[in-house]
Short mmCIF file of N, CA and C in Angstrom, two decimals:
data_model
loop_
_atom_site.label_atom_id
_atom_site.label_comp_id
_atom_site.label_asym_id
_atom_site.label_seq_id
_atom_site.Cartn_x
_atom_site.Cartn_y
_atom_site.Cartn_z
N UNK A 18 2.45 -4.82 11.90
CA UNK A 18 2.05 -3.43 11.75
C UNK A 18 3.19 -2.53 12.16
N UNK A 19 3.22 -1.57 11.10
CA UNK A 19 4.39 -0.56 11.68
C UNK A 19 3.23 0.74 12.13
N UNK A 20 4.63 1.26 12.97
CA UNK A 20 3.87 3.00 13.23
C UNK A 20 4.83 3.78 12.98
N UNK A 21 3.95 5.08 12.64
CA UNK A 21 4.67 6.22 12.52
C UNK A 21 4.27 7.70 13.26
N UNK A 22 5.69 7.99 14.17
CA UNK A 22 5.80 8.79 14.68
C UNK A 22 7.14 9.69 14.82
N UNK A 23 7.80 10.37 15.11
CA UNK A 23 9.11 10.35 14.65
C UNK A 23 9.74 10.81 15.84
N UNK A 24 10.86 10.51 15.93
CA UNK A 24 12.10 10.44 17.36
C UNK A 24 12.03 11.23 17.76
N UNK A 25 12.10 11.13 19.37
CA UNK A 25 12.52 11.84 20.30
C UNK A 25 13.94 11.75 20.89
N UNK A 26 13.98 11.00 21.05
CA UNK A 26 15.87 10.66 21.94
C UNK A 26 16.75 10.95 20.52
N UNK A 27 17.46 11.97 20.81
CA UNK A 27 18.47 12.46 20.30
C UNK A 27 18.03 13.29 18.65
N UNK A 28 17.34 14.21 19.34
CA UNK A 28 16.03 15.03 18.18
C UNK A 28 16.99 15.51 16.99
N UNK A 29 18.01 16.67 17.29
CA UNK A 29 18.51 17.00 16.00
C UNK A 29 20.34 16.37 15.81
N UNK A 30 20.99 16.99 15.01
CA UNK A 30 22.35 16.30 14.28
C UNK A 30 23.65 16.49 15.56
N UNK A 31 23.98 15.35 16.09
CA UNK A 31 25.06 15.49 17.25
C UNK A 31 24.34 15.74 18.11
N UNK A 32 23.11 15.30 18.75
CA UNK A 32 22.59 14.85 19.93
C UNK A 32 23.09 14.20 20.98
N UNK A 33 22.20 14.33 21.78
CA UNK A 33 22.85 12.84 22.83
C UNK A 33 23.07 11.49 22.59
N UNK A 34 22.06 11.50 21.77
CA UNK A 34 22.66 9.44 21.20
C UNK A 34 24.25 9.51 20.63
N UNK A 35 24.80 8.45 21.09
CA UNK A 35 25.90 7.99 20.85
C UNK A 35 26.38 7.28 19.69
N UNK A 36 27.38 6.76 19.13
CA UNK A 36 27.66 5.87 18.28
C UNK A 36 28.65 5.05 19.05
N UNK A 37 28.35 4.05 19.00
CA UNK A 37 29.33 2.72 19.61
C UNK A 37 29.67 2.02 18.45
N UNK A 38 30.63 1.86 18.36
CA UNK A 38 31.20 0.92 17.41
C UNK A 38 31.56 -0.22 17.06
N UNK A 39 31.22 -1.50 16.83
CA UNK A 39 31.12 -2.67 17.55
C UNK A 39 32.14 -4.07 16.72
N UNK A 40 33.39 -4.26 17.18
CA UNK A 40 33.92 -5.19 16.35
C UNK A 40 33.00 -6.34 16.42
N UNK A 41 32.38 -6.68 15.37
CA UNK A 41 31.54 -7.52 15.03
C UNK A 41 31.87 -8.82 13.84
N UNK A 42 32.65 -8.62 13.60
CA UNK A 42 33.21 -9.71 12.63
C UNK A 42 34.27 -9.21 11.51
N UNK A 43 34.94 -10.27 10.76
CA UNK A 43 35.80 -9.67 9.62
C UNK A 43 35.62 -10.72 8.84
N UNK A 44 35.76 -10.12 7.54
CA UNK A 44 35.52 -11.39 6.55
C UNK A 44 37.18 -11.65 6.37
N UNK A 45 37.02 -13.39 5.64
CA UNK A 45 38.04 -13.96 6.28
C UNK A 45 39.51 -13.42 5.25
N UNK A 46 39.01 -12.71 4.25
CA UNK A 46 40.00 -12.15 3.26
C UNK A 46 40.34 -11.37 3.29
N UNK A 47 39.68 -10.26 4.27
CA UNK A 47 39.68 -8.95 4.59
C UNK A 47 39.50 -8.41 5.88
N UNK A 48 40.58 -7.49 6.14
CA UNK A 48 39.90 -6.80 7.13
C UNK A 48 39.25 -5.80 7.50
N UNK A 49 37.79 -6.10 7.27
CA UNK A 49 36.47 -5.38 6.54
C UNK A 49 36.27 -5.28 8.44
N UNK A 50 35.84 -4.35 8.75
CA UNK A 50 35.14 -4.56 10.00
C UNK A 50 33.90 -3.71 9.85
N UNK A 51 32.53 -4.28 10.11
CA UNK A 51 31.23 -3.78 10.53
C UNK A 51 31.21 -2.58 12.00
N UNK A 52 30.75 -1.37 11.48
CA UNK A 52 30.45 -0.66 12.14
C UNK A 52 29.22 -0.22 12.91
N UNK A 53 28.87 -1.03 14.02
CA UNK A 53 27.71 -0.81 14.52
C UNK A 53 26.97 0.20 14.86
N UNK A 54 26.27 1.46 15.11
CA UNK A 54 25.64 2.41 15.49
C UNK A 54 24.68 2.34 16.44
N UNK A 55 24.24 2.21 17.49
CA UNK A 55 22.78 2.59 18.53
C UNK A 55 21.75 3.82 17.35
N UNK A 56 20.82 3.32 17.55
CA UNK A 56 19.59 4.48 16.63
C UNK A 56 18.52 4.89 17.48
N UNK A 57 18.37 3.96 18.97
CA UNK A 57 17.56 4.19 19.97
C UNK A 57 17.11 3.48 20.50
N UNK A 58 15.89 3.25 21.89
CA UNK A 58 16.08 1.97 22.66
C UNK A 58 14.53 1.38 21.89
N UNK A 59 14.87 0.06 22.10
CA UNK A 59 13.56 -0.30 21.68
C UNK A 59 12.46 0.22 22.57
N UNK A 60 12.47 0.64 23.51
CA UNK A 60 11.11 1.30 24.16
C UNK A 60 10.65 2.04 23.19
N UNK A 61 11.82 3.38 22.43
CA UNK A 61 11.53 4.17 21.71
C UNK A 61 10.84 3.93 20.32
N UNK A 62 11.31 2.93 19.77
CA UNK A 62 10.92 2.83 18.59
C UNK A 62 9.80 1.66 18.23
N UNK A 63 9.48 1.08 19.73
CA UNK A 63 8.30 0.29 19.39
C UNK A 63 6.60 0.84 18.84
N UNK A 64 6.78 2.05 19.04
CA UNK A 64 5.65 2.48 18.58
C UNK A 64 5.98 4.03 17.14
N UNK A 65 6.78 4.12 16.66
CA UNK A 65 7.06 4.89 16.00
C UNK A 65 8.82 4.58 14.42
N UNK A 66 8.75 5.63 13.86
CA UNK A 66 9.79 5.24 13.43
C UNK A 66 10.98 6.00 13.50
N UNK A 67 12.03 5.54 13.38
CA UNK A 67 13.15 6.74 14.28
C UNK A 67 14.08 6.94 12.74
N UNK A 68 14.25 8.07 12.73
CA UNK A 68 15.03 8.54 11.36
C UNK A 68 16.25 9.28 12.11
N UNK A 69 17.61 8.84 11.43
CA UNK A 69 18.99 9.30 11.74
C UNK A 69 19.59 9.69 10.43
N UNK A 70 20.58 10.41 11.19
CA UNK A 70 22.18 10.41 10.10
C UNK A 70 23.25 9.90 10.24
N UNK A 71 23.21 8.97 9.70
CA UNK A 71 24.59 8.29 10.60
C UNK A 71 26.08 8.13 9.46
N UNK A 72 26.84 8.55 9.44
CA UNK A 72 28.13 8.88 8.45
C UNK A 72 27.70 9.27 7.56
N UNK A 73 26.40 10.54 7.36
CA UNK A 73 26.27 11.19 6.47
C UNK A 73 25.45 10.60 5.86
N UNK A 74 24.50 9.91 6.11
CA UNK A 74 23.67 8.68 5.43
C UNK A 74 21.98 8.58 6.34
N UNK A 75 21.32 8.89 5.46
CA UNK A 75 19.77 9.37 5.90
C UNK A 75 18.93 8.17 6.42
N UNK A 76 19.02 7.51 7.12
CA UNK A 76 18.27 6.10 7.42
C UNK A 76 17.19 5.86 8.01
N UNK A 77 15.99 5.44 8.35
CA UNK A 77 15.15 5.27 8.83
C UNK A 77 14.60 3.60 9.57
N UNK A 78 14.46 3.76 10.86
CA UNK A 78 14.36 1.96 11.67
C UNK A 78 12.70 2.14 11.97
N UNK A 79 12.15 0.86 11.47
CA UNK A 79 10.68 0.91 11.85
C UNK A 79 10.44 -0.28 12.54
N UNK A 80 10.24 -0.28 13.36
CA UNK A 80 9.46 -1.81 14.21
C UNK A 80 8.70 -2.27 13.63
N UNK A 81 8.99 -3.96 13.43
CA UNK A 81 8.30 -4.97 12.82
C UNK A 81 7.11 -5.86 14.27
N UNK A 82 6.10 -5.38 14.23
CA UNK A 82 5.35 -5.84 15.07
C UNK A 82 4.85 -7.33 15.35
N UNK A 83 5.24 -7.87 14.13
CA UNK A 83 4.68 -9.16 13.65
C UNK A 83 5.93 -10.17 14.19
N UNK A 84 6.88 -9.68 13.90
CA UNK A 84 8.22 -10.58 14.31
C UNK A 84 9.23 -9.92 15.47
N UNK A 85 8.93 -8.95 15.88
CA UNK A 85 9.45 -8.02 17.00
C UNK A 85 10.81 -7.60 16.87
N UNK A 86 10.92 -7.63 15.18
CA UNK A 86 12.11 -7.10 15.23
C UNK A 86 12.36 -5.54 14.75
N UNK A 87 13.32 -4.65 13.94
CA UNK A 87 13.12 -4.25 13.52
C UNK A 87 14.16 -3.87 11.89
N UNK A 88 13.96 -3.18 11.16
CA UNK A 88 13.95 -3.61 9.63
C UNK A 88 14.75 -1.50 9.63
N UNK A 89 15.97 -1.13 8.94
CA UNK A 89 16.48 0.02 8.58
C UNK A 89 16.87 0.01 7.15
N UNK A 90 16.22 1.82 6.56
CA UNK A 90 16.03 1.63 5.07
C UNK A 90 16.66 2.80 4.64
N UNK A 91 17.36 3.32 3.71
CA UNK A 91 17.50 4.91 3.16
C UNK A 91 16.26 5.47 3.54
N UNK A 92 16.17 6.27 4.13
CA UNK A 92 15.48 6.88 3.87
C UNK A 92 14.80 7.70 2.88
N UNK A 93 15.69 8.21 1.67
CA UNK A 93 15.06 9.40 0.83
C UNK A 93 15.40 8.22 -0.18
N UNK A 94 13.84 8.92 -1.18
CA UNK A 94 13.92 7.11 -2.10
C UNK A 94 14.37 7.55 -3.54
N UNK A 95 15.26 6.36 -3.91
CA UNK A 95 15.82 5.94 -4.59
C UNK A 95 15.22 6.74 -6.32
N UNK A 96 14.06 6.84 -6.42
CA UNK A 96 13.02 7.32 -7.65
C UNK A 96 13.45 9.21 -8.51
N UNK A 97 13.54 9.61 -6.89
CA UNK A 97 13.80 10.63 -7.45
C UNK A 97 13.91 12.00 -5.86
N UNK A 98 14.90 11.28 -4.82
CA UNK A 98 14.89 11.77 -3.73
C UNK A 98 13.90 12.39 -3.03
N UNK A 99 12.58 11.97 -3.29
CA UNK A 99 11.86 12.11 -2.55
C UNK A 99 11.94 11.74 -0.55
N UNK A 100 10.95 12.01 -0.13
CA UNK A 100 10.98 11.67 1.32
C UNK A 100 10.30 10.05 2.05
N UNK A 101 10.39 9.03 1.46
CA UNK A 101 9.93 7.86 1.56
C UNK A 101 9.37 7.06 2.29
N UNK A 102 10.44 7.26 3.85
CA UNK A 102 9.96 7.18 4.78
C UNK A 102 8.97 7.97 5.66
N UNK A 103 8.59 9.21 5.22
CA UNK A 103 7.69 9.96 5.67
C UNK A 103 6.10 9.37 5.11
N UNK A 104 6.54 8.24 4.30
CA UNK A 104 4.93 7.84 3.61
C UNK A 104 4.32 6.75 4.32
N UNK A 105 2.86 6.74 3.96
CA UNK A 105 2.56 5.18 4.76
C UNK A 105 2.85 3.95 4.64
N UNK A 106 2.61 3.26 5.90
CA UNK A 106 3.04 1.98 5.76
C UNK A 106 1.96 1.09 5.70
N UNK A 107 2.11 0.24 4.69
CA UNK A 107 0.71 -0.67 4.12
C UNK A 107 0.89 -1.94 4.12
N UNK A 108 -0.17 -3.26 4.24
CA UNK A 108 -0.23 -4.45 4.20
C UNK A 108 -1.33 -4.04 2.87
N UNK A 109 -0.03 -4.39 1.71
CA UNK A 109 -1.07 -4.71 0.28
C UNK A 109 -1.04 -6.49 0.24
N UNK A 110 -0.96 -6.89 0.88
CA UNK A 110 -1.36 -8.40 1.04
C UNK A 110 0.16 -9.05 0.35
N UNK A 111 1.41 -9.16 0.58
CA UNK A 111 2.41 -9.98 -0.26
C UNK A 111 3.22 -9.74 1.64
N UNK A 112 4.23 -10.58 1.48
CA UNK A 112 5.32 -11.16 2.44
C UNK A 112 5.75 -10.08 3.44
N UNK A 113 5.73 -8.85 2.82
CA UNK A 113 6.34 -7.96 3.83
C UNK A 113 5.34 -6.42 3.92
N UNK A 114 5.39 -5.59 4.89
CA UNK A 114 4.75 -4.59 4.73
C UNK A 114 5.61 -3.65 3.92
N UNK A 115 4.94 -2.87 3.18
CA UNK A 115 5.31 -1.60 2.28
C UNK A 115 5.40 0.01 2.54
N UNK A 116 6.38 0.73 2.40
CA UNK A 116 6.39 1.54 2.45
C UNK A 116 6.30 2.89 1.29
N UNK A 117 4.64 3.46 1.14
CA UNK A 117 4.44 4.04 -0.06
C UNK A 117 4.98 5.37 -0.28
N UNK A 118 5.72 5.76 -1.12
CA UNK A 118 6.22 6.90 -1.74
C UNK A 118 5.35 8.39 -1.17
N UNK A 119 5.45 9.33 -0.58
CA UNK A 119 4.30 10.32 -0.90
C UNK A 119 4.48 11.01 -1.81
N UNK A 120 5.88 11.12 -2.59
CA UNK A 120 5.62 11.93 -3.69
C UNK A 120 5.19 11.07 -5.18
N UNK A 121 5.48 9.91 -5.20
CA UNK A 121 4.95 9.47 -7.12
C UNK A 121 4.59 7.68 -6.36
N UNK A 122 4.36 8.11 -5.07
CA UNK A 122 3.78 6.41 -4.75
C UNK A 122 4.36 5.13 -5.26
N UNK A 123 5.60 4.76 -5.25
CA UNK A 123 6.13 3.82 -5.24
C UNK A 123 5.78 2.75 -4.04
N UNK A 124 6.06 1.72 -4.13
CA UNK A 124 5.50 1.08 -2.91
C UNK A 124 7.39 -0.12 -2.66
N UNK A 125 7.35 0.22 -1.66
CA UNK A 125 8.75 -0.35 -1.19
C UNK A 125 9.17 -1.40 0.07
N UNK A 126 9.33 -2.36 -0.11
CA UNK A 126 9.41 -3.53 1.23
C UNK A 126 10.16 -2.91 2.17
N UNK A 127 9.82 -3.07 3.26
CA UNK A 127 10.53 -2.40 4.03
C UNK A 127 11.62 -3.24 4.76
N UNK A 128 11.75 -4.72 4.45
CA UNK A 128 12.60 -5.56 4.98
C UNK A 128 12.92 -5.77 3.59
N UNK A 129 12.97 -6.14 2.45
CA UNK A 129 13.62 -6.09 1.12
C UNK A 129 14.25 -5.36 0.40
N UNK A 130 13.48 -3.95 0.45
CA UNK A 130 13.96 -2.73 -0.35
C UNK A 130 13.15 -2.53 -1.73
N UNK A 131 12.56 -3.95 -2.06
CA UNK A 131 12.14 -4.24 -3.45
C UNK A 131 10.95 -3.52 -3.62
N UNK A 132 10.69 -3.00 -5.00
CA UNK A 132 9.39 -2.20 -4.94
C UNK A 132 8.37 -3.56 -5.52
N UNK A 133 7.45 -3.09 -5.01
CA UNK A 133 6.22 -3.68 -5.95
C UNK A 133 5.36 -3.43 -6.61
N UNK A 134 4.80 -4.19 -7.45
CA UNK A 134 3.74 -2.92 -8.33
C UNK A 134 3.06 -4.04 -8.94
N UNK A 135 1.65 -3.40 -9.61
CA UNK A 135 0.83 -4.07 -10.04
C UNK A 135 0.50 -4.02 -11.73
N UNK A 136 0.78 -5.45 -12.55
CA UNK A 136 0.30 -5.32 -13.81
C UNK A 136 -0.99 -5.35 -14.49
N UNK A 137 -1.16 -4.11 -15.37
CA UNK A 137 -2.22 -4.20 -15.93
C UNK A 137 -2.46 -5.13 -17.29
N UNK A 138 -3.22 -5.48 -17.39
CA UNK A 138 -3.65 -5.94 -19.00
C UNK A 138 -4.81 -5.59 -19.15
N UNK A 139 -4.86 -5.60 -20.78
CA UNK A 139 -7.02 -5.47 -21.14
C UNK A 139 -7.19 -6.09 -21.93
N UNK A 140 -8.34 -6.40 -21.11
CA UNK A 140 -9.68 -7.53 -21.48
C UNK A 140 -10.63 -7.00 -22.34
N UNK A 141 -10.75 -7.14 -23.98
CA UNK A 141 -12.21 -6.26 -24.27
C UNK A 141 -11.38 -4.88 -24.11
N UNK A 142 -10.82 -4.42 -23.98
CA UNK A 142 -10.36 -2.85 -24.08
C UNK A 142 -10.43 -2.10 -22.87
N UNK A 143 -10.76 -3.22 -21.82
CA UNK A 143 -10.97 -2.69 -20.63
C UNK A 143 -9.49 -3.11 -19.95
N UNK A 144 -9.59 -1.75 -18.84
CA UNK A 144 -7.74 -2.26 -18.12
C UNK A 144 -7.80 -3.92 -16.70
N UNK A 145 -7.53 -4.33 -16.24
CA UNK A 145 -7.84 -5.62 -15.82
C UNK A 145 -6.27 -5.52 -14.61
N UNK A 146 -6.41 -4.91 -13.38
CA UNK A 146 -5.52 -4.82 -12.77
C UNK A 146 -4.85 -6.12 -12.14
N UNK A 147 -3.48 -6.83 -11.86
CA UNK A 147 -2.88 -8.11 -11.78
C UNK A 147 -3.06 -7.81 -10.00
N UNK A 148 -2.74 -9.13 -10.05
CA UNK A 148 -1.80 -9.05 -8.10
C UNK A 148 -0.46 -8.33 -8.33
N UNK A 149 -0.21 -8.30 -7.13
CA UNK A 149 1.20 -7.01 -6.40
C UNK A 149 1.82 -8.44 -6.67
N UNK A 150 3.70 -7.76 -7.43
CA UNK A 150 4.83 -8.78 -7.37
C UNK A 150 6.09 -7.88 -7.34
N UNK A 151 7.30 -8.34 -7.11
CA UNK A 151 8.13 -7.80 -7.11
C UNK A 151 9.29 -8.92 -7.61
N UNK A 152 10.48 -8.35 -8.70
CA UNK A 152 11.60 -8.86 -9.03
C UNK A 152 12.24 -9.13 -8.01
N UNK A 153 13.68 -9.39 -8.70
CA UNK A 153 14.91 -9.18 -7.25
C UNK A 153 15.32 -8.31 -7.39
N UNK A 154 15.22 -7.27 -7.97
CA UNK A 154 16.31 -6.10 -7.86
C UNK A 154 15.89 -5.34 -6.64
N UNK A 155 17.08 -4.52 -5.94
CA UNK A 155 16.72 -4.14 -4.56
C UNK A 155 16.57 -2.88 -5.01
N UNK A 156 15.71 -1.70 -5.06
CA UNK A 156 15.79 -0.59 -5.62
C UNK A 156 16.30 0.49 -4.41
N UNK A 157 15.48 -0.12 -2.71
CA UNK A 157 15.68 0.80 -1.66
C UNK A 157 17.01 0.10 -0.97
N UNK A 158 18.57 0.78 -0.84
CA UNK A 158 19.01 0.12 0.45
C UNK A 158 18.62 0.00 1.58
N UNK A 159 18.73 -1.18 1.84
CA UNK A 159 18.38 -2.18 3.07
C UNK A 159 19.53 -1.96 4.20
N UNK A 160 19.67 -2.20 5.27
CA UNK A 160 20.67 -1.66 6.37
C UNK A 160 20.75 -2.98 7.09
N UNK A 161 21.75 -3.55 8.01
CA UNK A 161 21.45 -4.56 8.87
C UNK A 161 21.31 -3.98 10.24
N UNK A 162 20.29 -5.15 11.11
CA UNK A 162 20.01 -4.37 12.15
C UNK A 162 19.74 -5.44 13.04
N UNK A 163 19.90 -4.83 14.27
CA UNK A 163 20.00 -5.96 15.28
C UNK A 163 19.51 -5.45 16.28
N UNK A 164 18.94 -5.77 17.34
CA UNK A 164 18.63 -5.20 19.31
C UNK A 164 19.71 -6.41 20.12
N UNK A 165 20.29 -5.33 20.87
CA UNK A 165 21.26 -5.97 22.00
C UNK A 165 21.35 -5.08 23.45
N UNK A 166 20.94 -5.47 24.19
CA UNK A 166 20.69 -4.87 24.88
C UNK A 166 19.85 -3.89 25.35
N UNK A 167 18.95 -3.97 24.80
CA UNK A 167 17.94 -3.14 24.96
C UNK A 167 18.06 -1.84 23.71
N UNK A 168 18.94 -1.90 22.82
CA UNK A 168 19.02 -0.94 22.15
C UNK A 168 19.03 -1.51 20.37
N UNK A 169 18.56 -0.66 19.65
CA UNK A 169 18.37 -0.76 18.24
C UNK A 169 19.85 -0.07 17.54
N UNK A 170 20.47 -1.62 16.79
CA UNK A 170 21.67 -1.18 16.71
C UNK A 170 21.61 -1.53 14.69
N UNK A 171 22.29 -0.48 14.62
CA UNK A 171 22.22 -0.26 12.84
C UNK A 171 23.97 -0.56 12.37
N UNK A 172 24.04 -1.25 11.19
CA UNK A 172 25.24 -1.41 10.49
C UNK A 172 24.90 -0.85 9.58
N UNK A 173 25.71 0.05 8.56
CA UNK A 173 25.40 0.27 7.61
C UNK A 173 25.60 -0.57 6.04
N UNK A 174 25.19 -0.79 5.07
CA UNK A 174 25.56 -1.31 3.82
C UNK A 174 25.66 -0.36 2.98
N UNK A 175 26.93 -0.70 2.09
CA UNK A 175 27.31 0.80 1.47
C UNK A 175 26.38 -0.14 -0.03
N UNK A 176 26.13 0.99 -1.06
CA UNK A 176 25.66 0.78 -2.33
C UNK A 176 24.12 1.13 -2.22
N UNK A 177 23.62 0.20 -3.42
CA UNK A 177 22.17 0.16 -3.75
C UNK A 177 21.85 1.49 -4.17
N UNK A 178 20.44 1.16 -5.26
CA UNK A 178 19.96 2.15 -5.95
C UNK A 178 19.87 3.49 -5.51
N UNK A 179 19.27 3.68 -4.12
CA UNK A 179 18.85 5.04 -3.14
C UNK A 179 20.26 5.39 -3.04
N UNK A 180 21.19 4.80 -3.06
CA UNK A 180 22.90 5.44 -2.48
C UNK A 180 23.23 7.19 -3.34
N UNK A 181 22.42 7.17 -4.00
CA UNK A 181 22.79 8.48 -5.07
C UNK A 181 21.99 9.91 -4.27
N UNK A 182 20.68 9.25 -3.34
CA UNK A 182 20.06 10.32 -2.52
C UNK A 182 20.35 10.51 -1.48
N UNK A 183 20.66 8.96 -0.46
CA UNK A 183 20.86 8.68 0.56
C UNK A 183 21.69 9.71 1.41
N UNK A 184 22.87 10.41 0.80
CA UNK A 184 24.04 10.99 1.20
C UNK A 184 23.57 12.76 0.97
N UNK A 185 22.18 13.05 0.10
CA UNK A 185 22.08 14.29 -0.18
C UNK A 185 21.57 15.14 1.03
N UNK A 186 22.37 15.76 1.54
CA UNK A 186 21.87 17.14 2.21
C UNK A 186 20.13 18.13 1.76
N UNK A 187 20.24 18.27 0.76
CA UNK A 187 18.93 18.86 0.31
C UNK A 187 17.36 18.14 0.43
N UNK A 188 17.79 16.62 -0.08
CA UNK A 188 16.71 15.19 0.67
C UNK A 188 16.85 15.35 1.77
N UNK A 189 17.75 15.54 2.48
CA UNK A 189 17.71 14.94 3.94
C UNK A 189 16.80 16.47 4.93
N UNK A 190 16.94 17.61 4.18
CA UNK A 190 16.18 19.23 4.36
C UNK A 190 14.39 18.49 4.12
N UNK A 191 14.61 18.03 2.96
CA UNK A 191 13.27 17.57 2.27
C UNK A 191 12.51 16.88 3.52
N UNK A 192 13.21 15.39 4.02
CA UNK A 192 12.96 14.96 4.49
C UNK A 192 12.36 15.27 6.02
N UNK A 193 13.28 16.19 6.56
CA UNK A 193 13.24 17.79 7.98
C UNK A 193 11.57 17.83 7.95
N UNK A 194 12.03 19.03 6.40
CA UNK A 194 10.87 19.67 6.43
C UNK A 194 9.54 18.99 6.38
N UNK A 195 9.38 17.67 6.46
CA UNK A 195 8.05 16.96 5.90
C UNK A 195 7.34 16.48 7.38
N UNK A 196 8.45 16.59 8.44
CA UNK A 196 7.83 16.61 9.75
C UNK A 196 9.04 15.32 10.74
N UNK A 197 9.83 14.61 10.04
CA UNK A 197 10.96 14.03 10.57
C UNK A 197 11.77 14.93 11.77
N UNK A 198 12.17 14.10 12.78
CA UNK A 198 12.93 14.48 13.54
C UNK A 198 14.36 13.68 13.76
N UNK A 199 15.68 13.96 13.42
CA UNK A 199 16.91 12.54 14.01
C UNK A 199 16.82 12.60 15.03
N UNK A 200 16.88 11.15 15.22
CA UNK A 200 17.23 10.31 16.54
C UNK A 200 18.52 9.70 16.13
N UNK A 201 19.36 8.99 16.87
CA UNK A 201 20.18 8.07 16.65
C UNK A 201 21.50 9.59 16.77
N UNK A 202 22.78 8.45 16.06
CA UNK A 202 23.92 9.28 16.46
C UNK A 202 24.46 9.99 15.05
#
């Protein structure tokens, strides 16, 4: 079960939360280095979800109650910059919980990114709704995320479908105005 409530520790843009930066590995061809971020302590975000900006990039961390971890997504979705993470979070019965669209209800994994949706066919002329499935295509970027130390630490992944909203100033107003607060750095 996720919850939603929205951050307190480090409320608006250049707060007190910090960014730490964490040499964390290099791939062996490159010297790519992962940039770690703090988004808040897990005290904070065990009961709520904490939405940041972190290099200009709208993200949202929700606690996974079931596995105690937690799962970071674009926030503003991919469809049509709507506010995504401001929508509910649902067990429609498949592998991961969903996060539904409030503006055109998309339904979105919140550890996948993948949307899911349900096919119709008709029977007799009648519509005959399927079970919930999802492809592989990732439609929401997905973020990597880790707790160390008592704190919820975000890497970012550059790309994916949402990357075209993710970075918008006007979504990220959208997002403000819908009742979001940043946390993180």
């Amino acid at each position: 079960a996720l919850h939603s409530v929205a951050a307190t520790a480090g409320e608006l843009w250049g707060a007190a939360a910090q960014s730490i930066r964490w040499r964390c590995g290099q791939a062996e061809d490159s010297a790519a280095v992962e940039h770690w971020h703090v988004i808040a302590s897990v005290g904070d975000i065990r009961a709520k979800r904490v939405h940041a900006c972190i290099e200009g990039r709208y993200v949202t961390a929700m606690w996974q109650e079931d596995s105690g971890s937690v799962s970071v997504m674009d926030s503003i979705c991919y469809h049509m910059g709507g506010p995504l993470t401001l929508g509910d979070i649902e067990d429609i019965g498949v592998e991961e919980a969903v996060v539904s669209c409030p503006w055109h209800h998309h339904k979105i994994g919140v550890v996948s990114g993948k949307k899911y949706s349900q096919p119709v066919v008709f029977e007799n002329g009648k519509p005959i709704v399927g079970p919930w499935s999802c492809g592989d295509k990732i439609f929401q970027q997905t973020h990597k995320s880790k707790i160390e130390k008592g704190q919820v630490m975000v890497c970012l992944v550059p790309g994916g479908a949402s990357e075209s909203y993710a970075y918008d100033a006007q979504c990220g107003t959208n997002l403000l105005s819908g009742g979001a607060r940043l946390g993180g750095d």
